[in-house]
mmCIF file of C-alpha atoms in Angstrom:
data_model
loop_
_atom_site.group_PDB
_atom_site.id
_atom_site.type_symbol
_atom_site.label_atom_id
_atom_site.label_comp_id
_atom_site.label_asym_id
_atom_site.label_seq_id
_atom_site.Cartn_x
_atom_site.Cartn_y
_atom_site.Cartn_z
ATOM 1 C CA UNK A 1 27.222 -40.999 25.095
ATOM 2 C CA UNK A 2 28.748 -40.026 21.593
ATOM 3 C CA UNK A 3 25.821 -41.236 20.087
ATOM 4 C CA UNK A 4 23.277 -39.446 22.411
ATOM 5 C CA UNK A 5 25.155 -35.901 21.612
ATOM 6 C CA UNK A 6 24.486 -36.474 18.204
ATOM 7 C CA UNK A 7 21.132 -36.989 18.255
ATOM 8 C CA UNK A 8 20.584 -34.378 20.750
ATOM 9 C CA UNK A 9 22.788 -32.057 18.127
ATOM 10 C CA UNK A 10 20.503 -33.199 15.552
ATOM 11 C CA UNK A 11 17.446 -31.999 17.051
ATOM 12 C CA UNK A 12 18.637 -28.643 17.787
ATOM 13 C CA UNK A 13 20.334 -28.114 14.787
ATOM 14 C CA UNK A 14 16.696 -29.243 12.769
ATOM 15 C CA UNK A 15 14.651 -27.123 15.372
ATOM 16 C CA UNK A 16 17.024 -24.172 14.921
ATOM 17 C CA UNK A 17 16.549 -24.461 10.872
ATOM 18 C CA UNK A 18 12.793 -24.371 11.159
ATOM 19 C CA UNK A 19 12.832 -21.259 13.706
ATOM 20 C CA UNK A 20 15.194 -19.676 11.412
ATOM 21 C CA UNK A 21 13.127 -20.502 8.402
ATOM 22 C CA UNK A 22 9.726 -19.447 9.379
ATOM 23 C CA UNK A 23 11.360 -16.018 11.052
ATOM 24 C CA UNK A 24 12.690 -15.318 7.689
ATOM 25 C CA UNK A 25 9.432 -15.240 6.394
ATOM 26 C CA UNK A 26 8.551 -12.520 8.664
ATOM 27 C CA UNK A 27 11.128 -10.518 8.322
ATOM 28 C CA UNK A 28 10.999 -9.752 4.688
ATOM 29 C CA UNK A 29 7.055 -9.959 4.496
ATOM 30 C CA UNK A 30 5.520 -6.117 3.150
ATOM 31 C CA UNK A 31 3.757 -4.587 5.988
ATOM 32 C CA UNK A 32 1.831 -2.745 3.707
ATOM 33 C CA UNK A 33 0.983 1.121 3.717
ATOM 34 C CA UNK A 34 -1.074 2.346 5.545
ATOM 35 C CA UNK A 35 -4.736 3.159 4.151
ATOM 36 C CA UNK A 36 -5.777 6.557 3.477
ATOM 37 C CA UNK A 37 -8.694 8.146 5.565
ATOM 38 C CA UNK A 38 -10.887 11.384 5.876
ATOM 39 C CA UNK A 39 -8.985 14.202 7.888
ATOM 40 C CA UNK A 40 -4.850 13.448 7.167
ATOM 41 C CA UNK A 41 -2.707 15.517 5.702
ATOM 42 C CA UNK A 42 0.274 14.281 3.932
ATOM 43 C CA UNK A 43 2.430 13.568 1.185
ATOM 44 C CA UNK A 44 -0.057 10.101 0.328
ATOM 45 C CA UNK A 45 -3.664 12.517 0.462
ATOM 46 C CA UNK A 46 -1.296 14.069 -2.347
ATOM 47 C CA UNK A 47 -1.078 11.581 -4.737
ATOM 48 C CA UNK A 48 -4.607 10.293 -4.307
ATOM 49 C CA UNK A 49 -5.599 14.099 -5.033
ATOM 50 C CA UNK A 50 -3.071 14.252 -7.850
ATOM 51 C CA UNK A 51 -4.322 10.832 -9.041
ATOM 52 C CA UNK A 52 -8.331 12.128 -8.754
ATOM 53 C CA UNK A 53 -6.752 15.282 -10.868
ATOM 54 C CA UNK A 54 -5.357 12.975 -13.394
ATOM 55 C CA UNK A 55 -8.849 11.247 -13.908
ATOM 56 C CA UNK A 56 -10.710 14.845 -14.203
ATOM 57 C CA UNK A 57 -11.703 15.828 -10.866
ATOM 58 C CA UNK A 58 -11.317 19.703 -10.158
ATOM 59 C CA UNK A 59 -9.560 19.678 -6.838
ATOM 60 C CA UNK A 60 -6.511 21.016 -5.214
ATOM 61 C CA UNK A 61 -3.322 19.172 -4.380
ATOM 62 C CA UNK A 62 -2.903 20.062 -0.991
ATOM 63 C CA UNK A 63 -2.548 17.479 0.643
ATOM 64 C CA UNK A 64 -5.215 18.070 3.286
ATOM 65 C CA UNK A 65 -8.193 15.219 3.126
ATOM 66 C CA UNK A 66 -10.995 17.408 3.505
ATOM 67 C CA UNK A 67 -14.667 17.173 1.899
ATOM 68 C CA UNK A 68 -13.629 17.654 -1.596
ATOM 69 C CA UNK A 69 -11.476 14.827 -1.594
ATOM 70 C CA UNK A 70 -14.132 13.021 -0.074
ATOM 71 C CA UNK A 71 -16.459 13.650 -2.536
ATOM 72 C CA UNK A 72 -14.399 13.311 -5.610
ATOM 73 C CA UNK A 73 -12.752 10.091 -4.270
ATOM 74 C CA UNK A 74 -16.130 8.437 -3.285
ATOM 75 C CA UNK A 75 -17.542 9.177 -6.963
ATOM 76 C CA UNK A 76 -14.638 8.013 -8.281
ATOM 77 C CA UNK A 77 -15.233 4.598 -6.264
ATOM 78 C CA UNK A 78 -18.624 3.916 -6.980
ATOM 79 C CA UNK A 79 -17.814 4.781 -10.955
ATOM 80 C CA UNK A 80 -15.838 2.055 -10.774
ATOM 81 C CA UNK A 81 -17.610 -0.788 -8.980
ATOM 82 C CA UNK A 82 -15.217 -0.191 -5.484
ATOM 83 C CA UNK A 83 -16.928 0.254 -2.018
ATOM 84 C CA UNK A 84 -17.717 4.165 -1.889
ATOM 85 C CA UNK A 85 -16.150 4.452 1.455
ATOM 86 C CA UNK A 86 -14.073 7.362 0.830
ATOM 87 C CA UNK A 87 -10.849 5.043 2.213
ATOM 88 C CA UNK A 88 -7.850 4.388 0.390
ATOM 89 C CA UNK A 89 -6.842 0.443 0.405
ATOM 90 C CA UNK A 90 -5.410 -1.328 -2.076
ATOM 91 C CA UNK A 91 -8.223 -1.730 -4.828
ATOM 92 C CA UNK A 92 -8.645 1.817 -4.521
ATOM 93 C CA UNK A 93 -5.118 2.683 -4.633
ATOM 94 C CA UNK A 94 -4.619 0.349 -7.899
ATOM 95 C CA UNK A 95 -7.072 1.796 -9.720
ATOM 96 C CA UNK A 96 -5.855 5.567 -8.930
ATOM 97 C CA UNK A 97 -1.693 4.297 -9.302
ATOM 98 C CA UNK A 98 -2.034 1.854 -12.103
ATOM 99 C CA UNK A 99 -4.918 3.469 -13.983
ATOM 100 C CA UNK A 100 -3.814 7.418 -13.533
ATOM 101 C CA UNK A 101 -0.652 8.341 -11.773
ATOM 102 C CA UNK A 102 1.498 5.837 -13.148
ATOM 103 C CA UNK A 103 0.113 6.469 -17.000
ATOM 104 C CA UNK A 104 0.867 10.292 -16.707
ATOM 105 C CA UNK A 105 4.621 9.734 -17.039
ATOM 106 C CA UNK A 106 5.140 12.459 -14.399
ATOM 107 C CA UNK A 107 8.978 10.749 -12.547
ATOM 108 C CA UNK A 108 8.106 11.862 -9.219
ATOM 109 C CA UNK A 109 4.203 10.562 -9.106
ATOM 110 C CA UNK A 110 5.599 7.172 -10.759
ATOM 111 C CA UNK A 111 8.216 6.629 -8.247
ATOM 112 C CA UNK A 112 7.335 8.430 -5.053
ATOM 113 C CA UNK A 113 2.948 7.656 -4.454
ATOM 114 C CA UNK A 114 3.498 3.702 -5.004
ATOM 115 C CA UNK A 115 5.500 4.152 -1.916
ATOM 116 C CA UNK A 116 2.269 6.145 0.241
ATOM 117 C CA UNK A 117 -0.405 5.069 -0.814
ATOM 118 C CA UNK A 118 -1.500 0.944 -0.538
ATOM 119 C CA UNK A 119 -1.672 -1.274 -3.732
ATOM 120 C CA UNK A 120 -1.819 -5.041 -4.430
ATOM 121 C CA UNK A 121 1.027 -5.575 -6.350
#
């Protein structure tokens, strides 16, 4: 009887571990931001414009992803070998963080856009 409590103790206990184990995983795995499209408006369309500023576009920082942002960012994909889609993933959004915003030394665009706007590392 001992014996079978044990074993049945056991099980639970090693079943319990491996629930507990792969639901950690989960719970601390990066969700990601969310990719920037065509028509938002918002703190992220920010940095992408300040970021398109910061490799010589002419275009406001408004925040509103209208056709000038659409043009500028496409251009800016295809000069660099990315899919001209006028979306912001995370190849996009490393080569505007890590190759202008973060290089401009402005604080607030190093800290705050890695945040908004969806990179790979």
């Amino acid at each position: 009887m001992i014996k079978n409590m044990f074993r049945r103790g056991a099980v639970t206990l090693g079943a319990t571990a491996m629930a507990v184990t792969a639901l950690a995983g989960v719970a601390h795995a990066d969700r990601g931001v969310a990719y920037i499209k065509p028509g938002q408006h918002s703190k992220a369309v920010a940095c992408v414009q300040q970021g398109l500023r910061n490799a010589g576009y002419s275009i406001d920082v408004d925040g509103l992803y209208g056709n000038a942002t659409y043009a500028a960012l496409t251009d800016f994909q295809h000069n660099r070998g990315l899919s001209a889609d006028g979306i912001v993933g995370p190849k996009t959004g490393d080569a505007l963080y890590y190759g202008y915003l973060q290089p401009s030394g402005n604080l607030p665009q190093i800290e705050f856009c890695p945040t908004v706007i969806p990179t790979t590392r």
